[in-house]
């Protein structure tokens, strides 16, 4: 590190970002911003992807972020460089699902942005475990002068132990993760493709694996086929781009699922902190415990 370089960080593209002082005005993709908040970093503003609303952030993705205090610049390909730079950030934290591509921004916008401000990209794709993703965010947070409280790690250990104890044995409840896609169909998650779901499987949760077929991450089926799986616990995608569960009240197959299963809200773009993961595991454990009564 040279005399002029006070801060540096090598991101998941292998790209080294440097600055003459530690960055303090952070602009982040919503998932990254919520994760950094749990580590004690307050982003100045956040942005979304083309799946998000242009004016309002998706509350399912924002975790503990105080949305009255953190600005939202918009989402996806409609964002331009001038808007992204309007708060004069000295660091942008983005995510990638592999290949180093900046998720949520048009490629040309991301390229031009990097001409003005360091951009750190964290890979949150399926090639990594949730722990590995969390470690990368923790390392970035430490470089920025903050760290998640020790109590959060202790809470996560306790949540993992509780859930693994509840599902121990051969008769654990069947769990289905899905993303509602209208009145006619739903997307069933392939657990091995989602880092957070792989954690559940490793802890012993009986996650239903959809039949082989089209779709790398999801298997799209009719609601009747989903109901035939007879899950005891359902992890339901509550992001704004999924069909709202309240809109399915007239769907007989969903009503059958909901009547027989415990429904847990699920965000497939999780906040990658110990605090958030412990909270999710506790929700799953509550549902598993209730299903076993």
mmCIF file of C-alpha atoms in Angstrom:
data_model
loop_
_atom_site.group_PDB
_atom_site.id
_atom_site.type_symbol
_atom_site.label_atom_id
_atom_site.label_comp_id
_atom_site.label_asym_id
_atom_site.label_seq_id
_atom_site.Cartn_x
_atom_site.Cartn_y
_atom_site.Cartn_z
ATOM 1 C CA UNK A 1 0.000 0.000 0.000
ATOM 2 C CA UNK A 2 1.555 3.266 -1.113
ATOM 3 C CA UNK A 3 1.700 6.430 0.946
ATOM 4 C CA UNK A 4 -1.176 7.790 -1.142
ATOM 5 C CA UNK A 5 -3.333 4.656 -0.678
ATOM 6 C CA UNK A 6 -5.095 4.450 2.661
ATOM 7 C CA UNK A 7 -7.792 1.958 1.647
ATOM 8 C CA UNK A 8 -7.875 -0.962 -0.758
ATOM 9 C CA UNK A 9 -10.056 -3.982 -1.421
ATOM 10 C CA UNK A 10 -9.868 -6.764 -3.998
ATOM 11 C CA UNK A 11 -13.360 -7.747 -5.119
ATOM 12 C CA UNK A 12 -14.710 -10.996 -6.538
ATOM 13 C CA UNK A 13 -13.685 -10.056 -10.064
ATOM 14 C CA UNK A 14 -10.106 -9.879 -8.847
ATOM 15 C CA UNK A 15 -10.252 -6.134 -9.346
ATOM 16 C CA UNK A 16 -8.387 -4.011 -6.794
ATOM 17 C CA UNK A 17 -10.064 -0.798 -5.697
ATOM 18 C CA UNK A 18 -7.984 1.818 -3.896
ATOM 19 C CA UNK A 19 -8.596 5.206 -2.319
ATOM 20 C CA UNK A 20 -6.584 7.894 -0.583
ATOM 21 C CA UNK A 21 -8.943 7.680 2.377
ATOM 22 C CA UNK A 22 -11.366 5.121 3.742
ATOM 23 C CA UNK A 23 -14.689 5.413 1.816
ATOM 24 C CA UNK A 24 -17.527 6.833 3.881
ATOM 25 C CA UNK A 25 -20.286 7.612 1.349
ATOM 26 C CA UNK A 26 -21.374 4.184 0.121
ATOM 27 C CA UNK A 27 -23.893 3.553 -2.641
ATOM 28 C CA UNK A 28 -25.018 -0.082 -2.724
ATOM 29 C CA UNK A 29 -27.303 -2.534 -4.450
ATOM 30 C CA UNK A 30 -30.180 -3.106 -2.018
ATOM 31 C CA UNK A 31 -29.024 -6.587 -0.927
ATOM 32 C CA UNK A 32 -25.492 -5.345 -0.341
ATOM 33 C CA UNK A 33 -26.675 -2.226 1.459
ATOM 34 C CA UNK A 34 -28.876 -4.216 3.856
ATOM 35 C CA UNK A 35 -26.024 -6.617 4.554
ATOM 36 C CA UNK A 36 -23.525 -3.844 5.215
ATOM 37 C CA UNK A 37 -26.012 -2.135 7.546
ATOM 38 C CA UNK A 38 -26.006 -5.210 9.790
ATOM 39 C CA UNK A 39 -22.224 -4.874 9.932
ATOM 40 C CA UNK A 40 -22.414 -1.271 11.070
ATOM 41 C CA UNK A 41 -21.959 0.432 7.687
ATOM 42 C CA UNK A 42 -24.608 3.029 6.840
ATOM 43 C CA UNK A 43 -25.018 3.353 3.062
ATOM 44 C CA UNK A 44 -25.842 6.791 1.785
ATOM 45 C CA UNK A 45 -28.201 5.360 -0.836
ATOM 46 C CA UNK A 46 -29.302 2.091 -2.432
ATOM 47 C CA UNK A 47 -30.530 0.984 -5.872
ATOM 48 C CA UNK A 48 -32.481 -1.987 -7.195
ATOM 49 C CA UNK A 49 -32.621 -4.200 -10.274
ATOM 50 C CA UNK A 50 -35.083 -4.490 -13.149
ATOM 51 C CA UNK A 51 -37.189 -6.724 -10.882
ATOM 52 C CA UNK A 52 -37.735 -3.789 -8.513
ATOM 53 C CA UNK A 53 -40.016 -0.779 -8.459
ATOM 54 C CA UNK A 54 -38.498 2.409 -9.856
ATOM 55 C CA UNK A 55 -39.592 4.588 -6.938
ATOM 56 C CA UNK A 56 -39.996 2.378 -3.859
ATOM 57 C CA UNK A 57 -37.482 -0.213 -2.585
ATOM 58 C CA UNK A 58 -38.700 -3.774 -2.089
ATOM 59 C CA UNK A 59 -39.273 -4.120 1.659
ATOM 60 C CA UNK A 60 -38.636 -7.877 1.419
ATOM 61 C CA UNK A 61 -35.014 -7.184 0.478
ATOM 62 C CA UNK A 62 -34.124 -4.265 2.715
ATOM 63 C CA UNK A 63 -33.686 -6.104 6.018
ATOM 64 C CA UNK A 64 -33.060 -3.692 8.893
ATOM 65 C CA UNK A 65 -32.247 -0.692 6.711
ATOM 66 C CA UNK A 66 -33.940 2.496 7.982
ATOM 67 C CA UNK A 67 -35.659 3.435 4.740
ATOM 68 C CA UNK A 68 -36.576 6.898 6.028
ATOM 69 C CA UNK A 69 -32.861 7.650 6.332
ATOM 70 C CA UNK A 70 -31.331 5.850 3.343
ATOM 71 C CA UNK A 71 -32.140 7.204 -0.103
ATOM 72 C CA UNK A 72 -33.414 5.022 -2.950
ATOM 73 C CA UNK A 73 -32.178 6.079 -6.387
ATOM 74 C CA UNK A 74 -34.282 3.776 -8.521
ATOM 75 C CA UNK A 75 -33.820 0.460 -10.235
ATOM 76 C CA UNK A 76 -32.268 -1.385 -13.118
ATOM 77 C CA UNK A 77 -31.626 -0.317 -16.667
ATOM 78 C CA UNK A 78 -33.437 3.013 -16.262
ATOM 79 C CA UNK A 79 -30.703 4.233 -13.912
ATOM 80 C CA UNK A 80 -28.086 6.514 -15.414
ATOM 81 C CA UNK A 81 -24.665 7.518 -14.190
ATOM 82 C CA UNK A 82 -25.704 11.039 -13.215
ATOM 83 C CA UNK A 83 -28.407 9.668 -10.909
ATOM 84 C CA UNK A 84 -26.028 7.159 -9.360
ATOM 85 C CA UNK A 85 -23.459 9.866 -8.705
ATOM 86 C CA UNK A 86 -25.961 12.416 -7.402
ATOM 87 C CA UNK A 87 -25.067 11.725 -3.764
ATOM 88 C CA UNK A 88 -21.335 11.935 -4.505
ATOM 89 C CA UNK A 89 -20.530 8.367 -3.354
ATOM 90 C CA UNK A 90 -16.907 7.463 -2.847
ATOM 91 C CA UNK A 91 -17.644 3.728 -3.148
ATOM 92 C CA UNK A 92 -20.244 1.601 -4.916
ATOM 93 C CA UNK A 93 -20.923 -1.929 -3.635
ATOM 94 C CA UNK A 94 -22.673 -4.175 -6.139
ATOM 95 C CA UNK A 95 -23.349 -7.892 -6.451
ATOM 96 C CA UNK A 96 -22.855 -10.444 -9.202
ATOM 97 C CA UNK A 97 -24.351 -13.846 -9.963
ATOM 98 C CA UNK A 98 -21.201 -15.022 -11.668
ATOM 99 C CA UNK A 99 -18.947 -13.863 -14.444
ATOM 100 C CA UNK A 100 -18.214 -10.571 -12.707
ATOM 101 C CA UNK A 101 -21.226 -8.856 -14.253
ATOM 102 C CA UNK A 102 -22.663 -6.046 -12.134
ATOM 103 C CA UNK A 103 -26.206 -7.110 -11.306
ATOM 104 C CA UNK A 104 -28.949 -4.514 -11.492
ATOM 105 C CA UNK A 105 -27.257 -2.037 -13.835
ATOM 106 C CA UNK A 106 -26.930 -1.896 -17.593
ATOM 107 C CA UNK A 107 -23.432 -2.997 -18.642
ATOM 108 C CA UNK A 108 -22.592 0.377 -20.191
ATOM 109 C CA UNK A 109 -23.842 2.212 -17.100
ATOM 110 C CA UNK A 110 -21.682 0.057 -14.833
ATOM 111 C CA UNK A 111 -18.664 0.645 -17.067
ATOM 112 C CA UNK A 112 -19.111 4.414 -17.061
ATOM 113 C CA UNK A 113 -19.754 4.431 -13.305
ATOM 114 C CA UNK A 114 -16.345 2.854 -12.682
ATOM 115 C CA UNK A 115 -14.713 5.736 -14.523
ATOM 116 C CA UNK A 116 -15.842 8.014 -11.668
ATOM 117 C CA UNK A 117 -15.866 5.932 -8.470
ATOM 118 C CA UNK A 118 -14.476 2.606 -7.187
ATOM 119 C CA UNK A 119 -16.963 -0.252 -7.643
ATOM 120 C CA UNK A 120 -16.626 -3.363 -5.477
ATOM 121 C CA UNK A 121 -18.521 -6.444 -6.685
ATOM 122 C CA UNK A 122 -19.372 -9.330 -4.342
ATOM 123 C CA UNK A 123 -20.350 -12.639 -5.961
ATOM 124 C CA UNK A 124 -23.585 -13.931 -4.380
ATOM 125 C CA UNK A 125 -24.168 -16.683 -6.937
ATOM 126 C CA UNK A 126 -24.843 -20.369 -6.500
ATOM 127 C CA UNK A 127 -21.171 -21.318 -6.768
ATOM 128 C CA UNK A 128 -20.665 -20.022 -3.233
ATOM 129 C CA UNK A 129 -21.983 -21.081 0.125
ATOM 130 C CA UNK A 130 -23.909 -18.566 2.179
ATOM 131 C CA UNK A 131 -21.064 -18.582 4.694
ATOM 132 C CA UNK A 132 -18.557 -17.714 1.962
ATOM 133 C CA UNK A 133 -20.737 -14.844 0.762
ATOM 134 C CA UNK A 134 -21.116 -13.630 4.329
ATOM 135 C CA UNK A 135 -17.365 -13.789 4.866
ATOM 136 C CA UNK A 136 -16.760 -11.570 1.849
ATOM 137 C CA UNK A 137 -19.180 -8.935 3.089
ATOM 138 C CA UNK A 138 -17.628 -9.155 6.563
ATOM 139 C CA UNK A 139 -14.168 -8.602 5.094
ATOM 140 C CA UNK A 140 -15.389 -5.588 3.142
ATOM 141 C CA UNK A 141 -17.071 -4.157 6.235
ATOM 142 C CA UNK A 142 -13.873 -4.536 8.268
ATOM 143 C CA UNK A 143 -11.937 -2.711 5.569
ATOM 144 C CA UNK A 144 -14.457 0.125 5.960
ATOM 145 C CA UNK A 145 -13.960 0.213 9.721
ATOM 146 C CA UNK A 146 -16.944 -1.775 11.015
ATOM 147 C CA UNK A 147 -17.825 -5.295 12.080
ATOM 148 C CA UNK A 148 -20.966 -7.250 12.907
ATOM 149 C CA UNK A 149 -21.448 -7.648 16.669
ATOM 150 C CA UNK A 150 -20.214 -10.881 18.240
ATOM 151 C CA UNK A 151 -23.726 -11.481 19.572
ATOM 152 C CA UNK A 152 -24.987 -11.922 16.006
ATOM 153 C CA UNK A 153 -22.647 -14.877 15.450
ATOM 154 C CA UNK A 154 -23.723 -16.399 18.760
ATOM 155 C CA UNK A 155 -27.387 -16.015 17.778
ATOM 156 C CA UNK A 156 -26.665 -17.724 14.439
ATOM 157 C CA UNK A 157 -24.943 -20.659 16.132
ATOM 158 C CA UNK A 158 -27.917 -21.030 18.467
ATOM 159 C CA UNK A 159 -30.394 -20.871 15.582
ATOM 160 C CA UNK A 160 -28.499 -23.497 13.621
ATOM 161 C CA UNK A 161 -28.380 -25.813 16.633
ATOM 162 C CA UNK A 162 -32.081 -25.359 17.368
ATOM 163 C CA UNK A 163 -33.176 -26.123 13.801
ATOM 164 C CA UNK A 164 -30.874 -29.125 13.352
ATOM 165 C CA UNK A 165 -32.174 -30.551 16.641
ATOM 166 C CA UNK A 166 -35.803 -30.095 15.610
ATOM 167 C CA UNK A 167 -35.375 -31.897 12.275
ATOM 168 C CA UNK A 168 -33.161 -34.704 13.585
ATOM 169 C CA UNK A 169 -34.570 -38.121 12.706
ATOM 170 C CA UNK A 170 -36.265 -39.614 9.677
ATOM 171 C CA UNK A 171 -39.706 -38.038 9.980
ATOM 172 C CA UNK A 172 -39.022 -34.322 9.650
ATOM 173 C CA UNK A 173 -41.684 -32.211 7.924
ATOM 174 C CA UNK A 174 -41.560 -31.803 4.144
ATOM 175 C CA UNK A 175 -40.550 -28.295 3.138
ATOM 176 C CA UNK A 176 -41.205 -26.668 -0.243
ATOM 177 C CA UNK A 177 -39.689 -23.361 -1.350
ATOM 178 C CA UNK A 178 -41.682 -21.584 -4.028
ATOM 179 C CA UNK A 179 -42.256 -18.286 -5.799
ATOM 180 C CA UNK A 180 -45.902 -17.608 -6.733
ATOM 181 C CA UNK A 181 -46.289 -16.699 -10.413
ATOM 182 C CA UNK A 182 -49.943 -15.847 -10.837
ATOM 183 C CA UNK A 183 -53.180 -17.759 -10.435
ATOM 184 C CA UNK A 184 -52.220 -20.620 -12.722
ATOM 185 C CA UNK A 185 -48.670 -21.535 -11.775
ATOM 186 C CA UNK A 186 -45.821 -21.272 -9.326
ATOM 187 C CA UNK A 187 -42.059 -21.675 -9.472
ATOM 188 C CA UNK A 188 -40.676 -24.441 -7.230
ATOM 189 C CA UNK A 189 -37.122 -23.725 -6.102
ATOM 190 C CA UNK A 190 -34.390 -26.248 -6.771
ATOM 191 C CA UNK A 191 -32.744 -26.200 -3.311
ATOM 192 C CA UNK A 192 -29.224 -26.983 -4.511
ATOM 193 C CA UNK A 193 -29.225 -23.767 -6.564
ATOM 194 C CA UNK A 194 -29.876 -21.414 -3.645
ATOM 195 C CA UNK A 195 -27.144 -20.889 -0.992
ATOM 196 C CA UNK A 196 -29.652 -20.208 1.793
ATOM 197 C CA UNK A 197 -31.652 -23.351 0.964
ATOM 198 C CA UNK A 198 -28.484 -25.433 0.859
ATOM 199 C CA UNK A 199 -27.852 -24.386 4.456
ATOM 200 C CA UNK A 200 -31.264 -25.755 5.413
ATOM 201 C CA UNK A 201 -30.500 -29.042 3.670
ATOM 202 C CA UNK A 202 -27.141 -29.284 5.423
ATOM 203 C CA UNK A 203 -28.907 -28.845 8.764
ATOM 204 C CA UNK A 204 -31.195 -31.767 7.937
ATOM 205 C CA UNK A 205 -34.323 -30.009 6.675
ATOM 206 C CA UNK A 206 -36.321 -32.213 4.265
ATOM 207 C CA UNK A 207 -36.491 -29.861 1.292
ATOM 208 C CA UNK A 208 -38.475 -31.165 -1.656
ATOM 209 C CA UNK A 209 -36.440 -31.372 -4.866
ATOM 210 C CA UNK A 210 -38.629 -30.705 -7.941
ATOM 211 C CA UNK A 211 -38.554 -33.150 -10.842
ATOM 212 C CA UNK A 212 -35.845 -32.669 -13.439
ATOM 213 C CA UNK A 213 -36.824 -30.501 -16.364
ATOM 214 C CA UNK A 214 -36.510 -26.992 -17.802
ATOM 215 C CA UNK A 215 -35.321 -24.252 -15.527
ATOM 216 C CA UNK A 216 -31.970 -24.219 -13.759
ATOM 217 C CA UNK A 217 -33.132 -22.513 -10.567
ATOM 218 C CA UNK A 218 -36.883 -23.129 -10.668
ATOM 219 C CA UNK A 219 -39.334 -25.742 -11.881
ATOM 220 C CA UNK A 220 -42.528 -24.083 -13.074
ATOM 221 C CA UNK A 221 -45.657 -26.113 -12.310
ATOM 222 C CA UNK A 222 -49.390 -25.644 -11.914
ATOM 223 C CA UNK A 223 -50.761 -24.985 -8.451
ATOM 224 C CA UNK A 224 -52.420 -28.404 -8.371
ATOM 225 C CA UNK A 225 -49.037 -30.073 -8.815
ATOM 226 C CA UNK A 226 -47.583 -27.954 -6.020
ATOM 227 C CA UNK A 227 -50.482 -28.862 -3.730
ATOM 228 C CA UNK A 228 -49.946 -32.568 -4.506
ATOM 229 C CA UNK A 229 -46.529 -32.345 -2.836
ATOM 230 C CA UNK A 230 -48.370 -31.929 0.498
ATOM 231 C CA UNK A 231 -45.706 -29.806 2.224
ATOM 232 C CA UNK A 232 -45.892 -29.257 5.969
ATOM 233 C CA UNK A 233 -43.864 -26.035 5.644
ATOM 234 C CA UNK A 234 -43.781 -23.628 2.692
ATOM 235 C CA UNK A 235 -41.093 -21.027 2.141
ATOM 236 C CA UNK A 236 -42.933 -18.441 0.046
ATOM 237 C CA UNK A 237 -41.119 -15.797 -1.978
ATOM 238 C CA UNK A 238 -42.380 -12.422 -0.766
ATOM 239 C CA UNK A 239 -40.386 -10.175 -3.100
ATOM 240 C CA UNK A 240 -42.388 -7.572 -4.974
ATOM 241 C CA UNK A 241 -41.876 -9.374 -8.301
ATOM 242 C CA UNK A 242 -43.623 -12.496 -6.969
ATOM 243 C CA UNK A 243 -47.420 -12.706 -6.858
ATOM 244 C CA UNK A 244 -48.659 -11.458 -3.499
ATOM 245 C CA UNK A 245 -50.044 -14.233 -1.317
ATOM 246 C CA UNK A 246 -53.140 -12.125 -0.613
ATOM 247 C CA UNK A 247 -53.927 -12.279 -4.335
ATOM 248 C CA UNK A 248 -54.163 -16.075 -4.148
ATOM 249 C CA UNK A 249 -57.059 -16.159 -1.678
ATOM 250 C CA UNK A 250 -59.446 -17.352 -4.411
ATOM 251 C CA UNK A 251 -57.059 -20.062 -5.621
ATOM 252 C CA UNK A 252 -58.342 -23.381 -4.256
ATOM 253 C CA UNK A 253 -54.990 -25.162 -4.594
ATOM 254 C CA UNK A 254 -53.142 -22.429 -2.715
ATOM 255 C CA UNK A 255 -55.857 -22.442 -0.088
ATOM 256 C CA UNK A 256 -55.314 -26.188 0.315
ATOM 257 C CA UNK A 257 -51.568 -25.668 0.716
ATOM 258 C CA UNK A 258 -51.974 -22.809 3.161
ATOM 259 C CA UNK A 259 -54.574 -24.691 5.149
ATOM 260 C CA UNK A 260 -52.281 -27.662 5.714
ATOM 261 C CA UNK A 261 -48.865 -26.013 5.905
ATOM 262 C CA UNK A 262 -47.019 -23.390 7.897
ATOM 263 C CA UNK A 263 -46.023 -20.534 5.584
ATOM 264 C CA UNK A 264 -42.670 -18.812 6.118
ATOM 265 C CA UNK A 265 -41.834 -15.580 4.241
ATOM 266 C CA UNK A 266 -38.727 -16.097 2.117
ATOM 267 C CA UNK A 267 -36.490 -13.641 0.280
ATOM 268 C CA UNK A 268 -34.386 -15.467 -2.355
ATOM 269 C CA UNK A 269 -32.003 -12.481 -2.332
ATOM 270 C CA UNK A 270 -31.151 -12.763 1.370
ATOM 271 C CA UNK A 271 -29.386 -10.236 3.529
ATOM 272 C CA UNK A 272 -26.045 -12.008 3.959
ATOM 273 C CA UNK A 273 -25.373 -11.264 7.619
ATOM 274 C CA UNK A 274 -25.353 -13.478 10.691
ATOM 275 C CA UNK A 275 -28.179 -11.418 12.172
ATOM 276 C CA UNK A 276 -30.472 -11.844 9.180
ATOM 277 C CA UNK A 277 -29.650 -15.507 8.656
ATOM 278 C CA UNK A 278 -30.286 -16.323 12.315
ATOM 279 C CA UNK A 279 -33.686 -14.613 12.083
ATOM 280 C CA UNK A 280 -34.598 -16.667 9.001
ATOM 281 C CA UNK A 281 -33.506 -19.936 10.616
ATOM 282 C CA UNK A 282 -35.594 -19.103 13.668
ATOM 283 C CA UNK A 283 -38.656 -18.554 11.468
ATOM 284 C CA UNK A 284 -38.094 -21.919 9.800
ATOM 285 C CA UNK A 285 -37.567 -23.572 13.182
ATOM 286 C CA UNK A 286 -40.805 -22.036 14.504
ATOM 287 C CA UNK A 287 -42.684 -23.435 11.501
ATOM 288 C CA UNK A 288 -41.065 -26.868 11.786
ATOM 289 C CA UNK A 289 -41.877 -26.998 15.484
ATOM 290 C CA UNK A 290 -45.489 -25.970 14.888
ATOM 291 C CA UNK A 291 -45.872 -28.475 12.041
ATOM 292 C CA UNK A 292 -44.764 -31.271 14.334
ATOM 293 C CA UNK A 293 -47.403 -30.623 16.974
#
